[in-house]
């Protein structure tokens, strides 16, 4: 499941839990547990993406004292 799919499922879980319809306690707990698992999974994916960005940024800046974002903004 992709990050985007996980977020979409998480939104649906929140909607179900917030709906005014009466839901059995067991069903609510199952949805809550699934949601917590999705949050953890999304957090891990975001942390991995952050590390990848840091690695790429470090590779770009190794031996180059200029700011890579400044180069991008200047069209370089």
GROMACS .gro file of C-alpha atoms in nm:
model
   76
    1UNK     CA    1   0.000   0.000   0.000
    2UNK     CA    2   0.142   0.340  -0.096
    3UNK     CA    3   0.170   0.637   0.139
    4UNK     CA    4  -0.120   0.805  -0.039
    5UNK     CA    5  -0.338   0.495  -0.012
    6UNK     CA    6  -0.261   0.470   0.359
    7UNK     CA    7  -0.359   0.833   0.411
    8UNK     CA    8  -0.682   0.781   0.220
    9UNK     CA    9  -0.768   0.474   0.430
   10UNK     CA   10  -0.685   0.669   0.745
   11UNK     CA   11  -0.924   0.946   0.640
   12UNK     CA   12  -1.202   0.691   0.587
   13UNK     CA   13  -1.136   0.537   0.929
   14UNK     CA   14  -1.161   0.880   1.093
   15UNK     CA   15  -1.486   0.949   0.908
   16UNK     CA   16  -1.630   0.615   1.022
   17UNK     CA   17  -1.527   0.674   1.383
   18UNK     CA   18  -1.673   1.026   1.378
   19UNK     CA   19  -2.001   0.927   1.212
   20UNK     CA   20  -2.312   0.975   1.425
   21UNK     CA   21  -2.422   0.618   1.360
   22UNK     CA   22  -2.386   0.388   1.656
   23UNK     CA   23  -2.100   0.146   1.606
   24UNK     CA   24  -2.025  -0.154   1.819
   25UNK     CA   25  -1.738  -0.105   2.061
   26UNK     CA   26  -1.545  -0.397   1.910
   27UNK     CA   27  -1.575  -0.250   1.560
   28UNK     CA   28  -1.463   0.091   1.684
   29UNK     CA   29  -1.160  -0.059   1.857
   30UNK     CA   30  -1.065  -0.255   1.545
   31UNK     CA   31  -1.083   0.059   1.333
   32UNK     CA   32  -0.885   0.254   1.592
   33UNK     CA   33  -0.613  -0.013   1.597
   34UNK     CA   34  -0.597  -0.015   1.218
   35UNK     CA   35  -0.569   0.363   1.219
   36UNK     CA   36  -0.284   0.361   1.471
   37UNK     CA   37  -0.101   0.106   1.257
   38UNK     CA   38  -0.146   0.325   0.951
   39UNK     CA   39  -0.018   0.632   1.137
   40UNK     CA   40   0.293   0.442   1.246
   41UNK     CA   41   0.351   0.314   0.894
   42UNK     CA   42   0.310   0.660   0.741
   43UNK     CA   43   0.548   0.806   0.999
   44UNK     CA   44   0.811   0.547   0.907
   45UNK     CA   45   0.770   0.624   0.538
   46UNK     CA   46   0.808   0.996   0.604
   47UNK     CA   47   1.120   0.936   0.812
   48UNK     CA   48   1.269   0.727   0.530
   49UNK     CA   49   1.188   1.000   0.279
   50UNK     CA   50   1.351   1.258   0.504
   51UNK     CA   51   1.669   1.048   0.522
   52UNK     CA   52   1.675   1.013   0.144
   53UNK     CA   53   1.640   1.388   0.106
   54UNK     CA   54   1.922   1.447   0.354
   55UNK     CA   55   2.145   1.199   0.167
   56UNK     CA   56   2.079   1.362  -0.168
   57UNK     CA   57   2.137   1.708  -0.022
   58UNK     CA   58   2.466   1.594   0.133
   59UNK     CA   59   2.579   1.443  -0.199
   60UNK     CA   60   2.500   1.767  -0.379
   61UNK     CA   61   2.682   1.982  -0.126
   62UNK     CA   62   2.993   1.763  -0.079
   63UNK     CA   63   3.288   1.971  -0.189
   64UNK     CA   64   3.055   2.254  -0.286
   65UNK     CA   65   3.001   2.533  -0.037
   66UNK     CA   66   2.713   2.686  -0.233
   67UNK     CA   67   2.353   2.640  -0.126
   68UNK     CA   68   2.182   2.384  -0.359
   69UNK     CA   69   1.845   2.555  -0.311
   70UNK     CA   70   2.000   2.884  -0.416
   71UNK     CA   71   2.134   2.717  -0.731
   72UNK     CA   72   1.789   2.583  -0.812
   73UNK     CA   73   1.628   2.923  -0.756
   74UNK     CA   74   1.888   3.082  -0.986
   75UNK     CA   75   1.816   2.826  -1.259
   76UNK     CA   76   2.150   2.648  -1.227
   0.00000   0.00000   0.00000
